[in-house]
XYZ file of C-alpha atoms in Angstrom:
545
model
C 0.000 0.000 0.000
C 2.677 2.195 0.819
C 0.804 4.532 3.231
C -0.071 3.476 7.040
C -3.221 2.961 8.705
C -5.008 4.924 11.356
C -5.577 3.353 14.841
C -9.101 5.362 14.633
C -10.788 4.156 12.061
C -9.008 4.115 8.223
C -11.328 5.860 6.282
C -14.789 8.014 6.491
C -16.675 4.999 7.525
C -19.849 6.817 7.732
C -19.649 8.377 4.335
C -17.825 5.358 3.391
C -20.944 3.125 4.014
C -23.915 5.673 2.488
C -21.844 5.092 -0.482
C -21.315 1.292 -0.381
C -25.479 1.434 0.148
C -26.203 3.178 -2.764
C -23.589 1.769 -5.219
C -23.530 -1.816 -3.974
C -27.348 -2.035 -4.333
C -26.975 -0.652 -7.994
C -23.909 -3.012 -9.078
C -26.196 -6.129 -7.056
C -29.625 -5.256 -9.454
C -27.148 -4.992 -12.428
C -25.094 -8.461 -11.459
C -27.289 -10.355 -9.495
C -22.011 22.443 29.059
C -21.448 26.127 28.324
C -23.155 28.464 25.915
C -22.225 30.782 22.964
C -20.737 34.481 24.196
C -23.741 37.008 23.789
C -22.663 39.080 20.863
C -25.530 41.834 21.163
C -29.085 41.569 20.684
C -31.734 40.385 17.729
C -30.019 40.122 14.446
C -26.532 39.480 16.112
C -27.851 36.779 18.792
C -26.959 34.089 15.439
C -24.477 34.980 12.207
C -25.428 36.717 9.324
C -26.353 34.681 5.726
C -23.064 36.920 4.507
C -20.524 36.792 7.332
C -19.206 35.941 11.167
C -18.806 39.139 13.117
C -15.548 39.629 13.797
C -13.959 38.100 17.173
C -12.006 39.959 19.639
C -8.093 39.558 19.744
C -6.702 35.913 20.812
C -3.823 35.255 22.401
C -0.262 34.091 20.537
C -1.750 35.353 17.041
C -1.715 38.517 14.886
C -4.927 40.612 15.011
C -5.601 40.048 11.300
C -6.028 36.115 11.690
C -8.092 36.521 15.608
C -10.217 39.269 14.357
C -11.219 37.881 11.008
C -14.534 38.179 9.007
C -15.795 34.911 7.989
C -17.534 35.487 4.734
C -20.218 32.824 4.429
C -21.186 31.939 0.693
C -23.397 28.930 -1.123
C -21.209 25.914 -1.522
C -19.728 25.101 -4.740
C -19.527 21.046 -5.268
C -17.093 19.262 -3.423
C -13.289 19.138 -5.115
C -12.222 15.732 -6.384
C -9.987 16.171 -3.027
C -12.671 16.256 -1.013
C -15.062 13.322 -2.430
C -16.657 15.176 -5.565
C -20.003 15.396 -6.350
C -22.650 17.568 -6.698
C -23.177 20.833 -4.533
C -24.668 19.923 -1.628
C -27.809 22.749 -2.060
C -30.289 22.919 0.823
C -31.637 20.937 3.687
C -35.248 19.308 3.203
C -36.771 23.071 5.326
C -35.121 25.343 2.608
C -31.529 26.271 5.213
C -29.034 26.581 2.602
C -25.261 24.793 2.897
C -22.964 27.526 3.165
C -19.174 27.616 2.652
C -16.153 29.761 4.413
C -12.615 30.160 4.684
C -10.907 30.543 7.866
C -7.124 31.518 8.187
C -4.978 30.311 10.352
C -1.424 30.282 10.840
C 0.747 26.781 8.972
C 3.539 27.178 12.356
C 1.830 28.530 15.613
C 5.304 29.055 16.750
C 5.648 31.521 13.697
C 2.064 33.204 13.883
C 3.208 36.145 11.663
C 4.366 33.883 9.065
C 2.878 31.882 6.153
C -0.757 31.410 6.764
C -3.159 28.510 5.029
C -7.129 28.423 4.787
C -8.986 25.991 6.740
C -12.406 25.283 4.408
C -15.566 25.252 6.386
C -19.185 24.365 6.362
C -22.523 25.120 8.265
C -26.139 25.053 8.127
C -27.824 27.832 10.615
C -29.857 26.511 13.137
C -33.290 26.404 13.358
C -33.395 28.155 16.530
C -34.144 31.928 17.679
C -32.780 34.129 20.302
C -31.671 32.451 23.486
C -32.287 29.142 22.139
C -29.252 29.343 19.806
C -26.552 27.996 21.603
C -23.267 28.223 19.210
C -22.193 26.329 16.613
C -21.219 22.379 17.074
C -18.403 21.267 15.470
C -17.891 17.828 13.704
C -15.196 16.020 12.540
C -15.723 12.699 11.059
C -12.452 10.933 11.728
C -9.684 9.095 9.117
C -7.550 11.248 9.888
C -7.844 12.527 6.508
C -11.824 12.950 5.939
C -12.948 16.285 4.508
C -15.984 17.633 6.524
C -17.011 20.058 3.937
C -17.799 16.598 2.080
C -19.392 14.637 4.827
C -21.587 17.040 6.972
C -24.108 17.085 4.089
C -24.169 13.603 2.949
C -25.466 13.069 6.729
C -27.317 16.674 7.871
C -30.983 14.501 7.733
C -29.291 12.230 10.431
C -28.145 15.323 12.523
C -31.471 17.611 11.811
C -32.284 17.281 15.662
C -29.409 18.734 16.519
C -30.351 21.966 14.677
C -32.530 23.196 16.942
C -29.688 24.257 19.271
C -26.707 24.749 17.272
C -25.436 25.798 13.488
C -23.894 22.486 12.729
C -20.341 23.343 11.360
C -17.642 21.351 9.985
C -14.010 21.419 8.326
C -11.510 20.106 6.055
C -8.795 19.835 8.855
C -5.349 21.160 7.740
C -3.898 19.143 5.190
C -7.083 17.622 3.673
C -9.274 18.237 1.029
C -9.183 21.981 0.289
C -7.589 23.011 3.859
C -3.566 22.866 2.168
C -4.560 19.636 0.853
C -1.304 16.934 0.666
C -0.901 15.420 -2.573
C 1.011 12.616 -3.116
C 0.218 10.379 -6.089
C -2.088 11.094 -8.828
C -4.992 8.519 -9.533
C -3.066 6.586 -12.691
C 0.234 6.504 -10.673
C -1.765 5.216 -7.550
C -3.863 2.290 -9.735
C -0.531 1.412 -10.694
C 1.197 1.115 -7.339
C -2.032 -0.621 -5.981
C -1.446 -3.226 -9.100
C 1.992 -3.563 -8.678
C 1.740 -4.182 -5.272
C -1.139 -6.180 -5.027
C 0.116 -9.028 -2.737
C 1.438 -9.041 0.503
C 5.208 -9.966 0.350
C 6.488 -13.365 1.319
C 9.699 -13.202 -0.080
C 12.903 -11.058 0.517
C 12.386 -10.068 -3.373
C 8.540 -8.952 -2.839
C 9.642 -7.199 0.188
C 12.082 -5.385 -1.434
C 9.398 -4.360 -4.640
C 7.400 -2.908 -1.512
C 9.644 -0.833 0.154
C 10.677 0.754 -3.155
C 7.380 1.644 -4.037
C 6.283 2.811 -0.796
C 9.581 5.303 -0.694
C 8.399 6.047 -4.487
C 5.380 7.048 -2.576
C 6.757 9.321 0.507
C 9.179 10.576 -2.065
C 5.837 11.970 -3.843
C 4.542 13.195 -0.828
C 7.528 15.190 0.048
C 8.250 16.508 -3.195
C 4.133 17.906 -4.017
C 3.368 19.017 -0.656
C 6.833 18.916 1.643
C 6.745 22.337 2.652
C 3.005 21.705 4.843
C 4.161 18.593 5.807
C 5.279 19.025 9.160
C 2.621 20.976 10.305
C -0.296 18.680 9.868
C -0.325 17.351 13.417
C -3.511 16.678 15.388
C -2.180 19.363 18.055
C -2.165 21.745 15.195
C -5.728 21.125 14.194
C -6.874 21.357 17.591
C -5.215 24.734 18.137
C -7.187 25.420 14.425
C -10.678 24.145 15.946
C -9.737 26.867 19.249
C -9.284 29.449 16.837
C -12.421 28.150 15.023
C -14.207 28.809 17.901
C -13.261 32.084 18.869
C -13.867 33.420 15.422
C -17.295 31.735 15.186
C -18.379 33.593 18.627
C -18.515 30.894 21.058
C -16.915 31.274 24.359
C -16.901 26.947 24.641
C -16.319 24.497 22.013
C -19.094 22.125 21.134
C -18.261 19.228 19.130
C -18.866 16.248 17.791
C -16.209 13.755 16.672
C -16.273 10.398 15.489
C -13.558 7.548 15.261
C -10.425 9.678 15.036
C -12.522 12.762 15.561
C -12.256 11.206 19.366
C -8.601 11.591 19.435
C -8.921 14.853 18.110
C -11.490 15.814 20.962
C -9.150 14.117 23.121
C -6.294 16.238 22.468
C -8.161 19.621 21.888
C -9.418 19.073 25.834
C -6.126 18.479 26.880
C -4.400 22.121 25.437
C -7.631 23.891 26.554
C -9.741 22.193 28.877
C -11.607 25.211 30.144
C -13.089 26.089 26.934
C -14.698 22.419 26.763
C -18.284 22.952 26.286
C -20.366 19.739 25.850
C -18.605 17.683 23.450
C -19.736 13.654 22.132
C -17.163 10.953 21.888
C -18.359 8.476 19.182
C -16.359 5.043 18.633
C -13.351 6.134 20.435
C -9.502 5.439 19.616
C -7.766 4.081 22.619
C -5.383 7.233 23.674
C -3.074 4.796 25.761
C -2.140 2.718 22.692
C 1.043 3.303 20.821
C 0.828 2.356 16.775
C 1.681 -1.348 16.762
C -0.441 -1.808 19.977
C -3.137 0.023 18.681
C -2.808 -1.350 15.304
C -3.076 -5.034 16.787
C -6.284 -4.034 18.582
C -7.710 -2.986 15.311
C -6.276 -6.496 14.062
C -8.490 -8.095 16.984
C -11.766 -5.557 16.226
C -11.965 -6.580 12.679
C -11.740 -10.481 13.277
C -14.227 -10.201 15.951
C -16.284 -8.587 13.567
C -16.123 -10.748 10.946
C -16.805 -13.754 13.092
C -19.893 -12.194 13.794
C -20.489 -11.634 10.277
C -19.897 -15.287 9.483
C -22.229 -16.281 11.797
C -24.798 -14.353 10.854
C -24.071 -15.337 7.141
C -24.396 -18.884 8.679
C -27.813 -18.615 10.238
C -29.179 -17.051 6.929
C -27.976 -19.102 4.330
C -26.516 -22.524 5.981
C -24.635 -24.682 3.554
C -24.553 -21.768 0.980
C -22.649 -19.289 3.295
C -19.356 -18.725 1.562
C -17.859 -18.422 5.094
C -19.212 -21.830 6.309
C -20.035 -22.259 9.651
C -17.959 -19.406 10.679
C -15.266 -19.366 13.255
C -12.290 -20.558 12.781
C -13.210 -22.832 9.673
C -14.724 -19.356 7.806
C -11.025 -17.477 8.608
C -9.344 -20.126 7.377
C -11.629 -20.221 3.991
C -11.148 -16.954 3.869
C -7.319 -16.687 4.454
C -6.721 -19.287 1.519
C -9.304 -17.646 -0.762
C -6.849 -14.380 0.218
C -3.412 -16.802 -0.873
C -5.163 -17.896 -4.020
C -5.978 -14.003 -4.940
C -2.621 -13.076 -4.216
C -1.183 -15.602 -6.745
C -4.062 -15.239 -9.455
C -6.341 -11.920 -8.602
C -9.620 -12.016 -10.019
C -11.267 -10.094 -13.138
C -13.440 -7.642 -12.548
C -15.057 -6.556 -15.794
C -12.689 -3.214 -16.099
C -8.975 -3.028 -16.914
C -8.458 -3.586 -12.999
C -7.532 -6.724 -11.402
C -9.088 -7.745 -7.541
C -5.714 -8.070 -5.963
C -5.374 -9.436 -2.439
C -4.944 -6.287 -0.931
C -7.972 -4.467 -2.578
C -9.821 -7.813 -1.647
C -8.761 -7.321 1.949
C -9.648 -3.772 1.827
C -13.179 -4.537 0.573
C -13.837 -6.942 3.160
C -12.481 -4.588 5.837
C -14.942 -1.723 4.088
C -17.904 -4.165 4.661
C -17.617 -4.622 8.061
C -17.912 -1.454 9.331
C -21.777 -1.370 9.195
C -23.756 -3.789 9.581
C -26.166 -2.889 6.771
C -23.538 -3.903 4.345
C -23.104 -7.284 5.492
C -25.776 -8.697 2.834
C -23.528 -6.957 0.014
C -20.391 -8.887 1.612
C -22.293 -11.784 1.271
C -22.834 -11.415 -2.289
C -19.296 -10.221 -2.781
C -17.815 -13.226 -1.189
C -20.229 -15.738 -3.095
C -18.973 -13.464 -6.430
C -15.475 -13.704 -5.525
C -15.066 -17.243 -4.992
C -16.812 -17.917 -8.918
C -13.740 -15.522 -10.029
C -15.298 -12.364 -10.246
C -14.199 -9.516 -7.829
C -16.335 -6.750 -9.120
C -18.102 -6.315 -5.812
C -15.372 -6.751 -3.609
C -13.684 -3.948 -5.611
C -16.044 -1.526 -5.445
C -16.534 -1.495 -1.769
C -12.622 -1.211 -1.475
C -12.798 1.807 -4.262
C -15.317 3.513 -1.958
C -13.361 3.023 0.663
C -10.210 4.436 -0.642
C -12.713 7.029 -2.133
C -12.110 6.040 -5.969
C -14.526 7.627 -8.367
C -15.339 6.054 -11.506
C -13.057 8.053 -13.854
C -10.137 7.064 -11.594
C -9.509 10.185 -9.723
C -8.832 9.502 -5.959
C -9.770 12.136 -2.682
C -6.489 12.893 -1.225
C -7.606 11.328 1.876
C -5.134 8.374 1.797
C -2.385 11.395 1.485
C -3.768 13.138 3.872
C -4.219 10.423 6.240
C -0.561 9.226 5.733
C 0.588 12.620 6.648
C -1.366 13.069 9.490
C -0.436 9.733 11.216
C 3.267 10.164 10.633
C 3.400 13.627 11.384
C 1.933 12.336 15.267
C 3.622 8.946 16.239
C 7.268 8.218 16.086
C 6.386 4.722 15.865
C 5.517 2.725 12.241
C 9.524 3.896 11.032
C 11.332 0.829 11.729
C 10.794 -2.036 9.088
C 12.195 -4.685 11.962
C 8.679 -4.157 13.351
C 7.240 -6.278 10.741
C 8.504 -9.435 11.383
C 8.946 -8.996 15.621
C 5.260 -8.807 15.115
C 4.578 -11.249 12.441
C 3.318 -14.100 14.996
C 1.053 -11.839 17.300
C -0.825 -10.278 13.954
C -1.129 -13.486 12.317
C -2.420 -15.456 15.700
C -5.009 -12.342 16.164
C -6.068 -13.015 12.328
C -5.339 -14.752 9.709
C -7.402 -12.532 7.421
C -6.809 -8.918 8.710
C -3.265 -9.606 10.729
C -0.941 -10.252 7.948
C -2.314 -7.275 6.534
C -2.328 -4.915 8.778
C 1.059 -6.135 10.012
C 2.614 -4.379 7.024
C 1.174 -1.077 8.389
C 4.423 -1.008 11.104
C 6.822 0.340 8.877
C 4.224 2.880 6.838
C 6.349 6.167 7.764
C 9.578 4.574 6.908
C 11.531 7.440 5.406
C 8.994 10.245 6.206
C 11.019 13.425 5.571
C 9.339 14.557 9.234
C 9.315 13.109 12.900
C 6.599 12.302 14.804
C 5.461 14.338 17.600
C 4.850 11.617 20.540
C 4.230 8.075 20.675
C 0.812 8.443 21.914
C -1.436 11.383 22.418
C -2.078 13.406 25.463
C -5.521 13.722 26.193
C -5.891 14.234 30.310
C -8.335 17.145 31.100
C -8.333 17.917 34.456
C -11.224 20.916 34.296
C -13.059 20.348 31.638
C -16.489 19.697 31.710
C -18.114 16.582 31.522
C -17.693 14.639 27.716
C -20.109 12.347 26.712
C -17.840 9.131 25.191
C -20.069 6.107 23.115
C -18.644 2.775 22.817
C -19.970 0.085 20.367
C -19.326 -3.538 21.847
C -19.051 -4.791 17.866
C -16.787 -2.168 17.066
C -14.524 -3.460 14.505
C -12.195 -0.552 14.230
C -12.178 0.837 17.568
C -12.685 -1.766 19.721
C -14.617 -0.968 22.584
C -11.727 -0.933 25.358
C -10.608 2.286 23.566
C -13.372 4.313 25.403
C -13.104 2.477 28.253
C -9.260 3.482 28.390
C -10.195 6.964 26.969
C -12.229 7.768 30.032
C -9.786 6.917 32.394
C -7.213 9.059 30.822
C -9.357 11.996 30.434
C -9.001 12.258 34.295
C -12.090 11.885 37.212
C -15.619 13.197 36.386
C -14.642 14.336 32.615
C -15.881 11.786 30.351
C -19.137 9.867 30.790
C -19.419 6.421 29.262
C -22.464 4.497 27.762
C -22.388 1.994 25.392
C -24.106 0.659 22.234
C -24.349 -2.984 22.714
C -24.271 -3.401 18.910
C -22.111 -3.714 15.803
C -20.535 -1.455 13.267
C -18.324 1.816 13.900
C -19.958 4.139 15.736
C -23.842 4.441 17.380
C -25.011 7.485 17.265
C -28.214 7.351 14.340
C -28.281 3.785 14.800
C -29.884 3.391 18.152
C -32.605 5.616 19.451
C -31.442 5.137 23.367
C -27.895 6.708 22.179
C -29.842 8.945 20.440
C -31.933 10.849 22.978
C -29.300 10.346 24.882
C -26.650 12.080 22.982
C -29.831 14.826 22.081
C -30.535 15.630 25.487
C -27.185 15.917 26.569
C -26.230 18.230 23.454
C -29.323 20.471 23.214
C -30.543 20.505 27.513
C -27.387 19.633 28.774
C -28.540 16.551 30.468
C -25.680 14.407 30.922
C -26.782 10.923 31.327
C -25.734 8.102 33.521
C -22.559 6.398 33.439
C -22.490 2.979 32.366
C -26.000 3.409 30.697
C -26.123 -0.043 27.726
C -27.895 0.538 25.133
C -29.073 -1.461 22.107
């Protein structure tokens, strides 16, 4: 692959699976806390259709960025960079998506030097007056998912939400249109993803993958080297401060999913009195450094496919492609994976099913449970020698539109991760962990085990080895943990908790499966609602589902 993984969740999953819905079903028919400052009275009690008033002077950074005007205009469609698509027009009540550009300094140690735009997104709320209680601020995880993409493919599922807050979101630094990395372009990354369709399991294969994963980072560094070593988390979260302060609010209310947790994590760490109420969905374990975190994700992903497998079982018996499940259905699966890897399968394009994209679009599948039938499917396609399914959910995944053009989300997410941990640098790593990976899986393991050495030859270091996310002060954060988590297991929030210090985050749980709860459930739901909107915190421990 050349790029590393994400201990938070790879890839967009939400966005990820609205589009496996909608395109899998098409390919089947076809195949078979605190308030908002008061800013003055009537029209300034919410923001203008045109613009943000302009925010008082904050600390460490040059009037011109701290007292900015954001100028809020309709939203043009999405970039390639940032999904594509169509503009994303209105909400079902008429409220119109609307688009801004916030500036904020590339090196907070150098405020008064080079400056990059973060892109934004909103829909006003439906409330009046008092009601209004700020904006809440998403971010969707990856790292490396554009929010000016995502927040509209899912505003029906956050509509409630509206009636206390303008629901805002962001391309963080270094994705989509916010300084967006670049790496690869789509034709040199088919190629790559051809080339290096198998796992190794020789010294020579090894070798082919190193030298096109340094053919990668040598891309990286030479289209987008000089942002590189900026795009830390601790960056964006000192952007989301800003964010707030510009917007008007006096606390930050957010919303952040998968990585998005990690994010929240770290943003209540550097400013834990400005915490307003914030929601913790399918939380990364903050106490887990890359290869521990990355064999976790190993363990999430089995466990999810065994329950997958048996649920394949109960519905179609002797016709499952899995078998009974368990061990037996790894073990089918893990040789259907060796056979790929030494013949891949036709797809009905000029691509081949390798065994990494076949990996990837099992992986995809799993992350909601509503996509399970399509694995199904996939599977029983795959094993007759056609891997058209299977590919699509991994091109939707790696957010591959049909005229080859890729989001630079992979980029982005590469940069991201290495420009945090110091681990995933030493290629030694790969075979001290060979055993453990392979014992957790024999599906997911060997490839994720690859993932260890993903920012070998980086051109930047990592900032720590695991994030810092204790918050003594901060007001109380609701975090949501999904039992069937498959790429956060559910320990994460658990461990999260803890770490955010005594009576700062709140667990409950989603006794469920997929990535993430909230708009699955309607406990989490009116719990997360009454929380966000009355500030009702609920009790710890509450199960759900």
């Amino acid at each position: 692959m050349g790029h590393p993984t994400s201990q938070g969740g790879r890839h967009r999953a939400l966005t990820v699976g609205a589009a496996l819905l909608s395109g899998v079903m098409l390919l089947s028919a076809c195949s078979g806390g605190g308030g908002s400052e008061q800013r003055g009275e009537d029209e300034e009690s919410r923001p203008s259709e045109e613009s943000t008033p302009a925010a008082r002077a904050y600390p460490g950074v040059p009037d011109a960025i701290s007292q900015q005007r954001l100028s809020w205009d309709p939203c043009e469609a999405p970039t390639v960079a940032q999904g594509g698509g169509e503009a994303p027009g209105e909400l079902d009540d008429g409220t119109p998506w609307q688009c801004a550009t916030l500036t904020v300094p590339l090196d907070y140690d150098e405020p008064d030097g080079e400056t990059i735009g973060i892109a934004l997104i909103r829909a006003a709320s439906t409330a009046e007056g008092d009601a209004r209680q700020g904006s809440l601020i998403y971010n969707f995880g990856g790292p490396g998912g554009s929010g000016v993409f995502t927040l509209p493919l899912l505003g029906e599922q956050y509509e409630a939400l509206r009636e206390g807050y303008d629901l805002v979101s962001f391309d963080p630094r270094g994705v989509g249109e916010s300084a967006g990395v670049r790496c690869l372009d789509g034709e040199e990354t088919d190629r790559q993803e051809q080339e290096n369709g198998a796992l190794p399991r020789t010294e020579e294969e090894a070798a082919q993958y190193a030298e096109l994963s340094a053919e990668y980072v040598a891309a990286c560094e030479a289209n987008s080297g000089e942002v590189l070593p900026h795009l830390t988390t601790t960056n964006t979260a000192r952007d989301m401060d800003l964010m707030r302060h510009v917007l008007g609010d006096s606390r930050l209310h957010y919303f952040g999913i998968s990585y998005g947790t990690e994010l929240g994590g770290v943003y209540a760490n550097l400013f834990p009195e400005q915490v307003g109420r914030a929601v913790l969905d399918a939380v990364v374990d903050p106490t887990a450094d890359f290869v521990d975190g990355s064999l976790g994700q190993v363990r999430g992903f089995q466990l999810a496919l065994e329950n997958f497998m048996a649920d394949c079982a109960d519905q179609y018996g002797e016709d499952c492609p899995t078998g009974r499940g368990g061990a037996e259905g790894s073990a089918l699966l893990a040789d259907f994976l060796a056979e790929v890897a030494e013949e891949p399968l036709e797809t009905g394009g000029d691509r081949v099913l390798t065994e990494q994209l076949a990996v990837l679009g099992i992986v995809a599948a799993l992350y909601d449970q509503e996509t399970w039938e399509y694995l199904t499917v996939g599977l029983m396609e795959a094993l007759e020698g056609d891997g058209e399914l299977l590919l699509l959910f991994a091109d939707a995944y790696n957010e591959r539109d049909e005229e080859g053009r890729y989001s630079n989300q992979r980029d982005a997410q590469a940069a991201i991760t290495c420009a945090d941990t110091t681990g995933q640098r030493d290629p030694e790593s790969v075979e001290e962990n060979r055993s453990a990976f392979e014992e957790a899986s024999p599906v997911f393991g060997p490839y994720l085990l690859w993932s260890l050495a993903g920012c070998e030859g980086w051109p930047t270091d990592g900032e720590r080895e695991k994030p810092e996310v204790s918050a003594e002060g901060a007001s109380e954060m609701l975090l949501i943990g999904t039992t069937g988590d498959p790429a956060t297991p559910y320990e994460g929030a658990e461990r999260m908790q803890r770490e955010l210090g005594d009576g700062v985050g709140v667990l409950i749980t989603f006794d469920g499966e997929g990535h993430g709860a909230y708009g699955k459930d309607a406990c989490i739901d009116d719990a997360v609602e009454e929380y966000l909107l009355s500030g009702m915190v609920p009790q710890n421990g509450l199960v759900c589902g």
